[in-house]
Amino acid sequence: MHPDASRPQLLIRPPAAESFPRPPTTLSGLTAYLSAITRIPSRGTDLTHDDKRSARTLLNRLAQAAVDHDSLHYVSRQALSPAILQVLLDALTARPSRLKLSLSCRIGRSTDTPPVVPPGTDAIVQVRWQATERLPDLGFFKGASRAGIWNHLVLSGPAASLANRDTIARQPNIIHSWRVDSDGGPDTDPDDGYGGLAPLPGHPLWQMVDDPVHRFVLVDRFGKNWLLRSRVDVPNDRILTLGDNLAYHFCSPDRLPEGYLDTICAMVAAGGTVATTHVRTNLERAYLIGYVLENDVIVGNSSLKHPRPQYIENVRRQSGLDLSGFVERGYTSVRPEYRGLGIGTRLLEGLTARVGDRKLFSVIAEDNEATKIIARRNRTRQVAGYYSEKAGKSVGVWMPEWMIDSHVKTHT
């Protein structure tokens, strides 16, 4: 049980910024920082109705308590409903505040709707979501994540199924930390699809920082991305930040170091977006492979393939495009912990810059918004579309803008 479990509301006084000007790089430094946090019990005010008056009253009392105790940081363990959380968000928008809040919210009913976080709302630093009966689609949490809020999820009962834990493990940029309530600590056994590959160094820092007060203060002081990317190397007493030392490499398949092709094939399979029947054969005869290393571990990859004749004919039959002689960009996979760092964009830029006098295309599923965003940023656009029977969904054919000739434009 956390030391504050019996205190539904707390005011927090973080350590002075001048005493800790930079994020800790060692466990001992982290311990020193966390031990300097002051906790002040507060009666607060429970929000039991989704009305604006109650929300305004709470904010007024918090503002006064902040003045009385010289603290702007407030932690509430009261489990709000999504509707009441929405009212509080709206009240914060109507009355901007210097307060920093860590809140709790119970979810799982079929009538629950995702909170809409208005632009510019930065008072809420962390939400501790509690799911017991069911876990909503992870899109439920996207608005909070995009607004910079740290999403911590507590699973119990039917919501703590292995399938749900696997889903969460694959999306660390949406659910930033989580635990299963039955054992009181973070669950490290789910399958994110990459478990058979070389392990990343250390362990996620958030797994060691299970106290909501500690998470709250760390995210507010050093940023959500720092805590999300930080890993603890206990034997060497150090904290590493993923993405600080990325090295990009581009080469033909026969120039890959020993064992790298095996890893890249496994990463493509773990991504789960393509059929794996011809992956190894296609990579062995690829025009170019790009991969990213950090700490001697491959964390991302993509390639330019020579499409099989049968594939070219299938695309021509369904889209009307003749892509003979083109190379295809595909088999992109980035380990979950490294998503959001622009790795896919950098790989696409590097591959495109090395395509020479060949023409390049890629096939992107219509529902793959993330990949389409990367393609647009790289001045690539859709030139045709068709329904892929193999994928069971609509897909688009994309090409760099400067490679699109008048013949292709007639099919846009």
mmCIF file of C-alpha atoms in Angstrom:
data_model
loop_
_atom_site.group_PDB
_atom_site.id
_atom_site.type_symbol
_atom_site.label_atom_id
_atom_site.label_comp_id
_atom_site.label_asym_id
_atom_site.label_seq_id
_atom_site.Cartn_x
_atom_site.Cartn_y
_atom_site.Cartn_z
ATOM 1 C CA MET A 1 0.000 0.000 0.000
ATOM 2 C CA HIS A 2 1.281 3.470 -0.841
ATOM 3 C CA PRO A 3 2.022 5.730 2.147
ATOM 4 C CA ASP A 4 -0.738 8.099 1.038
ATOM 5 C CA ALA A 5 -3.489 5.483 0.551
ATOM 6 C CA SER A 6 -5.381 6.704 3.617
ATOM 7 C CA ARG A 7 -5.147 10.345 2.530
ATOM 8 C CA PRO A 8 -7.593 11.054 -0.284
ATOM 9 C CA GLN A 9 -6.082 14.472 -1.018
ATOM 10 C CA LEU A 10 -2.533 15.779 -0.768
ATOM 11 C CA LEU A 11 -0.742 18.991 -1.498
ATOM 12 C CA ILE A 12 2.774 18.370 -2.769
ATOM 13 C CA ARG A 13 5.800 20.597 -2.510
ATOM 14 C CA PRO A 14 8.393 19.414 -5.071
ATOM 15 C CA PRO A 15 12.134 19.869 -4.509
ATOM 16 C CA ALA A 16 13.496 23.279 -5.462
ATOM 17 C CA ALA A 17 14.405 23.429 -9.152
ATOM 18 C CA GLU A 18 17.752 25.086 -8.393
ATOM 19 C CA SER A 19 18.733 22.142 -6.206
ATOM 20 C CA PHE A 20 18.045 19.670 -9.033
ATOM 21 C CA PRO A 21 18.526 21.596 -12.301
ATOM 22 C CA ARG A 22 18.795 18.468 -14.481
ATOM 23 C CA PRO A 23 17.120 15.055 -14.547
ATOM 24 C CA PRO A 24 18.863 12.466 -12.360
ATOM 25 C CA THR A 25 21.285 10.185 -14.165
ATOM 26 C CA THR A 26 21.839 7.731 -11.292
ATOM 27 C CA LEU A 27 19.597 5.810 -8.917
ATOM 28 C CA SER A 28 21.182 7.570 -5.977
ATOM 29 C CA GLY A 29 20.374 10.926 -7.589
ATOM 30 C CA LEU A 30 16.782 9.810 -8.173
ATOM 31 C CA THR A 31 16.449 8.728 -4.550
ATOM 32 C CA ALA A 32 17.773 12.080 -3.356
ATOM 33 C CA TYR A 33 15.276 13.930 -5.533
ATOM 34 C CA LEU A 34 12.258 11.862 -4.463
ATOM 35 C CA SER A 35 13.189 12.088 -0.765
ATOM 36 C CA ALA A 36 13.065 15.891 -1.014
ATOM 37 C CA ILE A 37 9.333 15.866 -1.834
ATOM 38 C CA THR A 38 7.089 17.298 0.913
ATOM 39 C CA ARG A 39 3.557 15.907 1.339
ATOM 40 C CA ILE A 40 0.875 17.998 3.035
ATOM 41 C CA PRO A 41 -2.436 16.228 3.908
ATOM 42 C CA SER A 42 -5.455 18.211 2.740
ATOM 43 C CA ARG A 43 -9.179 17.737 3.219
ATOM 44 C CA GLY A 44 -9.912 19.051 -0.239
ATOM 45 C CA THR A 45 -13.410 18.776 -1.708
ATOM 46 C CA ASP A 46 -14.911 15.703 -3.314
ATOM 47 C CA LEU A 47 -16.520 16.133 -6.712
ATOM 48 C CA THR A 48 -19.695 14.063 -6.723
ATOM 49 C CA HIS A 49 -21.748 15.836 -9.381
ATOM 50 C CA ASP A 50 -20.920 16.673 -12.959
ATOM 51 C CA ASP A 51 -21.891 20.322 -12.631
ATOM 52 C CA LYS A 52 -19.815 23.432 -13.223
ATOM 53 C CA ARG A 53 -20.457 24.918 -9.787
ATOM 54 C CA SER A 54 -18.861 21.962 -7.972
ATOM 55 C CA ALA A 55 -15.813 22.119 -10.265
ATOM 56 C CA ARG A 56 -15.398 25.853 -9.719
ATOM 57 C CA THR A 57 -15.738 25.391 -5.960
ATOM 58 C CA LEU A 58 -13.023 22.744 -5.966
ATOM 59 C CA LEU A 59 -10.647 24.912 -7.996
ATOM 60 C CA ASN A 60 -11.286 27.886 -5.700
ATOM 61 C CA ARG A 61 -10.506 25.839 -2.587
ATOM 62 C CA LEU A 62 -7.408 24.368 -4.181
ATOM 63 C CA ALA A 63 -6.186 27.819 -5.153
ATOM 64 C CA GLN A 64 -6.642 29.012 -1.571
ATOM 65 C CA ALA A 65 -4.902 25.924 -0.163
ATOM 66 C CA ALA A 66 -2.040 26.534 -2.577
ATOM 67 C CA VAL A 67 -1.635 30.034 -1.186
ATOM 68 C CA ASP A 68 -1.862 28.826 2.428
ATOM 69 C CA HIS A 69 0.729 26.080 1.969
ATOM 70 C CA ASP A 70 2.903 27.600 -0.775
ATOM 71 C CA SER A 71 2.244 24.666 -3.105
ATOM 72 C CA LEU A 72 0.652 24.430 -6.539
ATOM 73 C CA HIS A 73 0.706 20.627 -6.799
ATOM 74 C CA TYR A 74 -2.382 18.669 -5.762
ATOM 75 C CA VAL A 75 -3.027 14.904 -5.745
ATOM 76 C CA SER A 76 -6.548 13.501 -5.486
ATOM 77 C CA ARG A 77 -7.226 9.786 -5.036
ATOM 78 C CA GLN A 78 -10.992 10.249 -5.400
ATOM 79 C CA ALA A 79 -12.128 8.149 -8.368
ATOM 80 C CA LEU A 80 -13.951 10.572 -10.629
ATOM 81 C CA SER A 81 -16.270 9.422 -13.379
ATOM 82 C CA PRO A 82 -15.324 10.381 -16.957
ATOM 83 C CA ALA A 83 -18.265 12.819 -16.969
ATOM 84 C CA ILE A 84 -17.021 14.607 -13.842
ATOM 85 C CA LEU A 85 -13.462 14.637 -15.204
ATOM 86 C CA GLN A 86 -14.808 16.344 -18.338
ATOM 87 C CA VAL A 87 -16.521 19.027 -16.247
ATOM 88 C CA LEU A 88 -13.271 19.675 -14.398
ATOM 89 C CA LEU A 89 -11.387 19.935 -17.707
ATOM 90 C CA ASP A 90 -13.925 22.460 -18.970
ATOM 91 C CA ALA A 91 -13.665 24.456 -15.746
ATOM 92 C CA LEU A 92 -9.879 24.601 -16.069
ATOM 93 C CA THR A 93 -10.273 25.899 -19.610
ATOM 94 C CA ALA A 94 -12.723 28.597 -18.516
ATOM 95 C CA ARG A 95 -10.466 29.578 -15.653
ATOM 96 C CA PRO A 96 -6.775 29.006 -16.439
ATOM 97 C CA SER A 97 -4.858 28.044 -13.342
ATOM 98 C CA ARG A 98 -1.252 27.664 -12.241
ATOM 99 C CA LEU A 99 -2.275 24.550 -10.321
ATOM 100 C CA LYS A 100 -0.774 21.189 -11.257
ATOM 101 C CA LEU A 101 -3.097 18.224 -10.686
ATOM 102 C CA SER A 102 -2.874 14.450 -10.433
ATOM 103 C CA LEU A 103 -6.329 12.876 -10.636
ATOM 104 C CA SER A 104 -7.999 9.458 -10.593
ATOM 105 C CA CYS A 105 -10.797 8.274 -12.867
ATOM 106 C CA ARG A 106 -12.801 5.020 -12.864
ATOM 107 C CA ILE A 107 -13.738 3.716 -16.328
ATOM 108 C CA GLY A 108 -15.189 0.660 -17.976
ATOM 109 C CA ARG A 109 -18.909 1.227 -18.480
ATOM 110 C CA SER A 110 -20.142 1.025 -22.059
ATOM 111 C CA THR A 111 -21.584 4.539 -21.689
ATOM 112 C CA ASP A 112 -18.210 6.096 -20.810
ATOM 113 C CA THR A 113 -17.027 8.537 -23.456
ATOM 114 C CA PRO A 114 -13.419 9.680 -23.946
ATOM 115 C CA PRO A 115 -12.588 12.973 -22.258
ATOM 116 C CA VAL A 116 -12.085 15.898 -24.608
ATOM 117 C CA VAL A 117 -8.994 17.792 -23.477
ATOM 118 C CA PRO A 118 -9.318 21.392 -24.679
ATOM 119 C CA PRO A 119 -6.234 22.935 -26.303
ATOM 120 C CA GLY A 120 -3.912 24.687 -23.905
ATOM 121 C CA THR A 121 -5.001 22.668 -20.861
ATOM 122 C CA ASP A 122 -1.787 21.944 -18.977
ATOM 123 C CA ALA A 123 -2.961 21.874 -15.358
ATOM 124 C CA ILE A 124 -3.558 18.094 -15.342
ATOM 125 C CA VAL A 125 -0.212 16.312 -15.300
ATOM 126 C CA GLN A 126 -1.332 12.747 -14.552
ATOM 127 C CA VAL A 127 -4.529 10.693 -14.579
ATOM 128 C CA ARG A 128 -4.651 7.389 -12.727
ATOM 129 C CA TRP A 129 -7.262 5.410 -14.672
ATOM 130 C CA GLN A 130 -8.936 2.440 -12.981
ATOM 131 C CA ALA A 131 -10.478 -0.300 -15.134
ATOM 132 C CA THR A 132 -12.253 -3.251 -13.494
ATOM 133 C CA GLU A 133 -14.991 -4.667 -15.719
ATOM 134 C CA ARG A 134 -13.762 -3.784 -19.208
ATOM 135 C CA LEU A 135 -10.971 -1.892 -20.943
ATOM 136 C CA PRO A 136 -12.068 0.636 -23.567
ATOM 137 C CA ASP A 137 -10.377 0.797 -26.930
ATOM 138 C CA LEU A 138 -7.045 2.557 -26.427
ATOM 139 C CA GLY A 139 -8.344 5.437 -28.528
ATOM 140 C CA PHE A 140 -10.187 6.412 -25.317
ATOM 141 C CA PHE A 141 -6.872 7.605 -23.857
ATOM 142 C CA LYS A 142 -5.364 9.285 -26.925
ATOM 143 C CA GLY A 143 -6.743 12.766 -26.255
ATOM 144 C CA ALA A 144 -5.152 12.882 -22.809
ATOM 145 C CA SER A 145 -1.832 11.574 -24.137
ATOM 146 C CA ARG A 146 -1.721 14.121 -26.965
ATOM 147 C CA ALA A 147 -2.350 16.878 -24.421
ATOM 148 C CA GLY A 148 0.785 15.831 -22.516
ATOM 149 C CA ILE A 149 -1.011 14.023 -19.684
ATOM 150 C CA TRP A 150 0.662 10.936 -18.215
ATOM 151 C CA ASN A 151 -1.789 8.012 -18.458
ATOM 152 C CA HIS A 152 -1.328 5.470 -15.656
ATOM 153 C CA LEU A 153 -3.702 2.509 -15.839
ATOM 154 C CA VAL A 154 -4.661 0.199 -12.974
ATOM 155 C CA LEU A 155 -6.232 -3.076 -14.117
ATOM 156 C CA SER A 156 -8.246 -5.463 -11.963
ATOM 157 C CA GLY A 157 -10.959 -8.078 -12.389
ATOM 158 C CA PRO A 158 -11.918 -9.000 -15.974
ATOM 159 C CA ALA A 159 -10.128 -5.909 -17.303
ATOM 160 C CA ALA A 160 -6.796 -7.440 -16.247
ATOM 161 C CA SER A 161 -6.969 -10.169 -18.904
ATOM 162 C CA LEU A 162 -3.769 -11.262 -20.624
ATOM 163 C CA ALA A 163 -5.124 -9.988 -23.964
ATOM 164 C CA ASN A 164 -5.606 -6.510 -22.488
ATOM 165 C CA ARG A 165 -2.119 -6.530 -20.991
ATOM 166 C CA ASP A 166 -0.616 -7.530 -24.347
ATOM 167 C CA THR A 167 -2.500 -4.689 -26.068
ATOM 168 C CA ILE A 168 -1.258 -2.144 -23.521
ATOM 169 C CA ALA A 169 2.337 -3.349 -23.773
ATOM 170 C CA ARG A 170 2.299 -2.639 -27.522
ATOM 171 C CA GLN A 171 1.234 1.006 -27.047
ATOM 172 C CA PRO A 172 3.545 2.675 -24.499
ATOM 173 C CA ASN A 173 2.969 6.076 -26.111
ATOM 174 C CA ILE A 174 -0.716 5.893 -25.143
ATOM 175 C CA ILE A 175 -0.680 4.025 -21.822
ATOM 176 C CA HIS A 176 2.557 5.269 -20.291
ATOM 177 C CA SER A 177 2.600 3.142 -17.145
ATOM 178 C CA TRP A 178 0.325 0.500 -15.668
ATOM 179 C CA ARG A 179 -0.118 -2.163 -13.038
ATOM 180 C CA VAL A 180 -2.322 -5.116 -12.183
ATOM 181 C CA ASP A 181 -4.019 -4.468 -8.866
ATOM 182 C CA SER A 182 -3.988 -8.138 -7.812
ATOM 183 C CA ASP A 183 -0.256 -8.148 -7.090
ATOM 184 C CA GLY A 184 0.230 -4.505 -6.245
ATOM 185 C CA GLY A 185 2.997 -3.881 -8.757
ATOM 186 C CA PRO A 186 3.719 -3.487 -12.446
ATOM 187 C CA ASP A 187 3.249 -6.607 -14.548
ATOM 188 C CA THR A 188 6.342 -7.354 -16.648
ATOM 189 C CA ASP A 189 5.085 -10.513 -18.362
ATOM 190 C CA PRO A 190 2.882 -9.279 -21.250
ATOM 191 C CA ASP A 191 3.794 -9.919 -24.856
ATOM 192 C CA ASP A 192 4.528 -6.805 -26.917
ATOM 193 C CA GLY A 193 5.607 -8.994 -29.833
ATOM 194 C CA TYR A 194 9.296 -8.126 -29.455
ATOM 195 C CA GLY A 195 10.115 -10.347 -26.500
ATOM 196 C CA GLY A 196 12.136 -12.806 -28.586
ATOM 197 C CA LEU A 197 14.605 -10.119 -29.654
ATOM 198 C CA ALA A 198 17.673 -8.778 -27.868
ATOM 199 C CA PRO A 199 16.555 -7.070 -24.654
ATOM 200 C CA LEU A 200 16.903 -3.332 -24.202
ATOM 201 C CA PRO A 201 19.272 -2.254 -21.434
ATOM 202 C CA GLY A 202 17.900 -2.124 -17.909
ATOM 203 C CA HIS A 203 14.222 -1.771 -17.019
ATOM 204 C CA PRO A 204 11.710 1.046 -17.549
ATOM 205 C CA LEU A 205 12.090 3.665 -14.838
ATOM 206 C CA TRP A 206 8.325 3.956 -14.433
ATOM 207 C CA GLN A 207 8.228 0.361 -13.157
ATOM 208 C CA MET A 208 10.385 1.446 -10.217
ATOM 209 C CA VAL A 209 8.371 4.612 -9.635
ATOM 210 C CA ASP A 210 5.018 3.114 -8.693
ATOM 211 C CA ASP A 211 4.080 5.839 -6.192
ATOM 212 C CA PRO A 212 1.657 8.211 -7.990
ATOM 213 C CA VAL A 213 3.136 11.173 -6.119
ATOM 214 C CA HIS A 214 6.627 10.353 -7.407
ATOM 215 C CA ARG A 215 5.397 9.923 -10.989
ATOM 216 C CA PHE A 216 3.449 13.164 -10.759
ATOM 217 C CA VAL A 217 6.421 15.209 -9.609
ATOM 218 C CA LEU A 218 8.885 13.625 -12.055
ATOM 219 C CA VAL A 219 6.608 14.164 -15.069
ATOM 220 C CA ASP A 220 5.868 17.752 -14.068
ATOM 221 C CA ARG A 221 9.522 18.618 -13.425
ATOM 222 C CA PHE A 222 11.365 16.719 -16.173
ATOM 223 C CA GLY A 223 8.641 16.033 -18.743
ATOM 224 C CA LYS A 224 6.554 13.074 -19.857
ATOM 225 C CA ASN A 225 9.016 12.009 -22.544
ATOM 226 C CA TRP A 226 11.926 11.843 -20.109
ATOM 227 C CA LEU A 227 10.140 9.416 -17.791
ATOM 228 C CA LEU A 228 8.730 7.443 -20.724
ATOM 229 C CA ARG A 229 12.200 6.941 -22.305
ATOM 230 C CA SER A 230 14.217 6.448 -19.121
ATOM 231 C CA ARG A 231 15.518 3.015 -18.164
ATOM 232 C CA VAL A 232 17.339 1.940 -15.027
ATOM 233 C CA ASP A 233 20.597 0.003 -15.144
ATOM 234 C CA VAL A 234 20.736 -1.127 -11.499
ATOM 235 C CA PRO A 235 24.157 -2.882 -11.465
ATOM 236 C CA ASN A 236 25.846 0.237 -12.835
ATOM 237 C CA ASP A 237 23.721 2.731 -10.864
ATOM 238 C CA ARG A 238 22.723 4.721 -13.941
ATOM 239 C CA ILE A 239 19.614 5.973 -15.704
ATOM 240 C CA LEU A 240 19.664 5.788 -19.502
ATOM 241 C CA THR A 241 17.415 7.722 -21.868
ATOM 242 C CA LEU A 242 16.336 5.846 -24.996
ATOM 243 C CA GLY A 243 16.926 7.715 -28.236
ATOM 244 C CA ASP A 244 19.939 9.752 -27.116
ATOM 245 C CA ASN A 245 22.461 7.825 -29.251
ATOM 246 C CA LEU A 246 20.687 6.539 -32.348
ATOM 247 C CA ALA A 247 22.892 5.452 -35.271
ATOM 248 C CA TYR A 248 21.343 5.064 -38.744
ATOM 249 C CA HIS A 249 22.800 2.570 -41.248
ATOM 250 C CA PHE A 250 21.911 1.816 -44.891
ATOM 251 C CA CYS A 251 23.356 -1.087 -46.860
ATOM 252 C CA SER A 252 22.546 -3.947 -49.235
ATOM 253 C CA PRO A 253 21.477 -7.258 -47.622
ATOM 254 C CA ASP A 254 24.830 -8.935 -48.332
ATOM 255 C CA ARG A 255 26.627 -6.216 -46.330
ATOM 256 C CA LEU A 256 24.606 -6.738 -43.153
ATOM 257 C CA PRO A 257 26.592 -7.923 -40.102
ATOM 258 C CA GLU A 258 26.058 -11.540 -39.120
ATOM 259 C CA GLY A 259 22.718 -12.177 -37.457
ATOM 260 C CA TYR A 260 21.229 -8.788 -38.381
ATOM 261 C CA LEU A 261 18.975 -10.181 -41.109
ATOM 262 C CA ASP A 262 17.508 -12.669 -38.620
ATOM 263 C CA THR A 263 16.720 -9.816 -36.216
ATOM 264 C CA ILE A 264 15.200 -7.629 -38.923
ATOM 265 C CA CYS A 265 12.978 -10.499 -40.114
ATOM 266 C CA ALA A 266 11.846 -11.064 -36.531
ATOM 267 C CA MET A 267 11.091 -7.359 -36.088
ATOM 268 C CA VAL A 268 8.979 -7.290 -39.252
ATOM 269 C CA ALA A 269 7.037 -10.302 -37.969
ATOM 270 C CA ALA A 270 6.599 -8.679 -34.546
ATOM 271 C CA GLY A 271 5.135 -5.579 -36.166
ATOM 272 C CA GLY A 272 2.176 -7.720 -37.194
ATOM 273 C CA THR A 273 1.156 -5.616 -40.196
ATOM 274 C CA VAL A 274 2.343 -7.840 -43.069
ATOM 275 C CA ALA A 275 2.136 -11.511 -43.958
ATOM 276 C CA THR A 276 5.456 -13.161 -43.158
ATOM 277 C CA THR A 277 5.383 -15.765 -45.969
ATOM 278 C CA HIS A 278 7.931 -14.047 -48.197
ATOM 279 C CA VAL A 279 9.628 -11.684 -45.711
ATOM 280 C CA ARG A 280 13.027 -13.361 -45.596
ATOM 281 C CA THR A 281 13.169 -14.021 -49.349
ATOM 282 C CA ASN A 282 12.186 -10.433 -50.127
ATOM 283 C CA LEU A 283 14.763 -9.018 -47.695
ATOM 284 C CA GLU A 284 17.537 -11.247 -49.019
ATOM 285 C CA ARG A 285 17.005 -9.826 -52.493
ATOM 286 C CA ALA A 286 16.183 -6.260 -51.362
ATOM 287 C CA TYR A 287 17.791 -3.258 -53.030
ATOM 288 C CA LEU A 288 18.599 -1.527 -49.715
ATOM 289 C CA ILE A 289 17.976 -2.070 -46.010
ATOM 290 C CA GLY A 290 17.980 0.668 -43.387
ATOM 291 C CA TYR A 291 18.316 -0.060 -39.705
ATOM 292 C CA VAL A 292 18.841 1.878 -36.481
ATOM 293 C CA LEU A 293 21.133 0.878 -33.630
ATOM 294 C CA GLU A 294 21.345 1.999 -30.032
ATOM 295 C CA ASN A 295 23.311 0.206 -27.324
ATOM 296 C CA ASP A 296 24.152 -2.464 -29.943
ATOM 297 C CA VAL A 297 20.446 -3.323 -30.348
ATOM 298 C CA ILE A 298 18.447 -2.893 -33.581
ATOM 299 C CA VAL A 299 15.511 -0.677 -32.605
ATOM 300 C CA GLY A 300 14.054 0.132 -36.034
ATOM 301 C CA ASN A 301 14.292 -0.890 -39.671
ATOM 302 C CA SER A 302 12.842 -0.366 -43.137
ATOM 303 C CA SER A 303 13.819 -1.448 -46.648
ATOM 304 C CA LEU A 304 13.568 -0.923 -50.395
ATOM 305 C CA LYS A 305 12.445 -4.196 -51.950
ATOM 306 C CA HIS A 306 12.367 -5.554 -55.472
ATOM 307 C CA PRO A 307 8.689 -6.535 -55.759
ATOM 308 C CA ARG A 308 7.950 -10.024 -57.037
ATOM 309 C CA PRO A 309 6.456 -10.127 -60.592
ATOM 310 C CA GLN A 310 3.239 -11.634 -59.262
ATOM 311 C CA TYR A 311 2.859 -8.685 -56.879
ATOM 312 C CA ILE A 312 3.465 -6.127 -59.657
ATOM 313 C CA GLU A 313 0.823 -7.820 -61.809
ATOM 314 C CA ASN A 314 -1.651 -7.892 -58.927
ATOM 315 C CA VAL A 315 -1.219 -4.152 -58.269
ATOM 316 C CA ARG A 316 -1.567 -3.396 -62.009
ATOM 317 C CA ARG A 317 -4.751 -5.443 -62.235
ATOM 318 C CA GLN A 318 -6.365 -3.763 -59.236
ATOM 319 C CA SER A 319 -5.100 -0.184 -59.496
ATOM 320 C CA GLY A 320 -4.217 0.253 -63.177
ATOM 321 C CA LEU A 321 -0.640 1.248 -62.335
ATOM 322 C CA ASP A 322 2.320 -0.427 -64.015
ATOM 323 C CA LEU A 323 5.091 -0.420 -61.402
ATOM 324 C CA SER A 324 7.575 -2.553 -63.337
ATOM 325 C CA GLY A 325 11.143 -1.530 -62.519
ATOM 326 C CA PHE A 326 10.099 0.274 -59.314
ATOM 327 C CA VAL A 327 11.424 -0.534 -55.845
ATOM 328 C CA GLU A 328 8.984 -0.725 -52.955
ATOM 329 C CA ARG A 329 9.532 0.782 -49.563
ATOM 330 C CA GLY A 330 8.179 -1.424 -46.794
ATOM 331 C CA TYR A 331 8.754 -3.802 -43.893
ATOM 332 C CA THR A 332 9.066 -0.865 -41.490
ATOM 333 C CA SER A 333 9.183 -1.833 -37.833
ATOM 334 C CA VAL A 334 10.096 0.227 -34.765
ATOM 335 C CA ARG A 335 10.225 -1.224 -31.277
ATOM 336 C CA PRO A 336 7.372 0.132 -29.120
ATOM 337 C CA GLU A 337 9.666 1.949 -26.682
ATOM 338 C CA TYR A 338 11.158 3.967 -29.565
ATOM 339 C CA ARG A 339 7.979 5.081 -31.282
ATOM 340 C CA GLY A 340 7.346 8.797 -31.415
ATOM 341 C CA LEU A 341 11.026 9.675 -31.903
ATOM 342 C CA GLY A 342 10.813 10.208 -35.667
ATOM 343 C CA ILE A 343 12.692 7.004 -36.509
ATOM 344 C CA GLY A 344 10.270 6.008 -39.279
ATOM 345 C CA THR A 345 10.599 9.439 -40.878
ATOM 346 C CA ARG A 346 14.395 9.386 -40.747
ATOM 347 C CA LEU A 347 14.503 5.895 -42.277
ATOM 348 C CA LEU A 348 12.178 6.952 -45.096
ATOM 349 C CA GLU A 349 14.305 10.036 -45.789
ATOM 350 C CA GLY A 350 17.505 7.984 -45.815
ATOM 351 C CA LEU A 351 16.129 5.308 -48.113
ATOM 352 C CA THR A 352 14.600 7.847 -50.502
ATOM 353 C CA ALA A 353 17.877 9.790 -50.707
ATOM 354 C CA ARG A 354 19.659 6.590 -51.776
ATOM 355 C CA VAL A 355 17.180 5.350 -54.359
ATOM 356 C CA GLY A 356 19.327 6.605 -57.250
ATOM 357 C CA ASP A 357 17.582 6.718 -60.646
ATOM 358 C CA ARG A 358 14.999 4.137 -59.631
ATOM 359 C CA LYS A 359 11.392 5.015 -58.930
ATOM 360 C CA LEU A 360 9.923 4.282 -55.537
ATOM 361 C CA PHE A 361 6.460 3.382 -54.270
ATOM 362 C CA SER A 362 4.911 2.113 -51.069
ATOM 363 C CA VAL A 363 1.570 0.523 -50.246
ATOM 364 C CA ILE A 364 -0.106 1.897 -47.129
ATOM 365 C CA ALA A 365 -3.365 0.658 -45.627
ATOM 366 C CA GLU A 366 -6.079 3.309 -45.548
ATOM 367 C CA ASP A 367 -6.486 2.866 -41.786
ATOM 368 C CA ASN A 368 -2.742 3.275 -41.074
ATOM 369 C CA GLU A 369 -2.809 6.956 -40.165
ATOM 370 C CA ALA A 370 0.614 6.964 -38.506
ATOM 371 C CA THR A 371 2.405 5.741 -41.635
ATOM 372 C CA LYS A 372 0.445 8.133 -43.850
ATOM 373 C CA ILE A 373 1.555 11.054 -41.674
ATOM 374 C CA ILE A 374 5.192 9.980 -42.080
ATOM 375 C CA ALA A 375 4.707 9.675 -45.858
ATOM 376 C CA ARG A 376 3.226 13.162 -46.166
ATOM 377 C CA ARG A 377 6.031 14.681 -44.114
ATOM 378 C CA ASN A 378 8.465 13.145 -46.593
ATOM 379 C CA ARG A 379 6.670 14.815 -49.547
ATOM 380 C CA THR A 380 5.044 11.549 -50.565
ATOM 381 C CA ARG A 381 1.426 11.270 -51.644
ATOM 382 C CA GLN A 382 -1.143 8.725 -52.714
ATOM 383 C CA VAL A 383 -1.464 8.142 -56.454
ATOM 384 C CA ALA A 384 -3.927 5.238 -56.545
ATOM 385 C CA GLY A 385 -5.977 3.001 -54.314
ATOM 386 C CA TYR A 386 -7.570 -0.433 -54.398
ATOM 387 C CA TYR A 387 -9.028 -3.121 -52.172
ATOM 388 C CA SER A 388 -6.429 -5.690 -51.196
ATOM 389 C CA GLU A 389 -8.025 -9.097 -50.868
ATOM 390 C CA LYS A 390 -4.921 -10.435 -49.157
ATOM 391 C CA ALA A 391 -4.937 -7.696 -46.499
ATOM 392 C CA GLY A 392 -8.726 -7.614 -46.340
ATOM 393 C CA LYS A 393 -8.806 -3.808 -46.461
ATOM 394 C CA SER A 394 -8.422 -0.797 -48.738
ATOM 395 C CA VAL A 395 -4.852 0.307 -49.445
ATOM 396 C CA GLY A 396 -3.204 3.161 -51.280
ATOM 397 C CA VAL A 397 -0.166 3.328 -53.564
ATOM 398 C CA TRP A 398 2.113 6.219 -52.545
ATOM 399 C CA MET A 399 5.036 7.833 -54.375
ATOM 400 C CA PRO A 400 7.422 10.764 -53.755
ATOM 401 C CA GLU A 401 5.940 13.878 -55.365
ATOM 402 C CA TRP A 402 8.941 14.492 -57.615
ATOM 403 C CA MET A 403 8.689 10.987 -59.095
ATOM 404 C CA ILE A 404 5.055 11.281 -60.152
ATOM 405 C CA ASP A 405 4.856 11.732 -63.914
ATOM 406 C CA SER A 406 1.850 12.615 -66.065
ATOM 407 C CA HIS A 407 0.976 8.952 -66.611
ATOM 408 C CA VAL A 408 0.677 8.291 -62.896
ATOM 409 C CA LYS A 409 -1.254 11.522 -62.283
ATOM 410 C CA THR A 410 -4.095 10.271 -64.461
ATOM 411 C CA HIS A 411 -4.820 7.635 -61.799
ATOM 412 C CA THR A 412 -4.971 9.962 -58.762
#
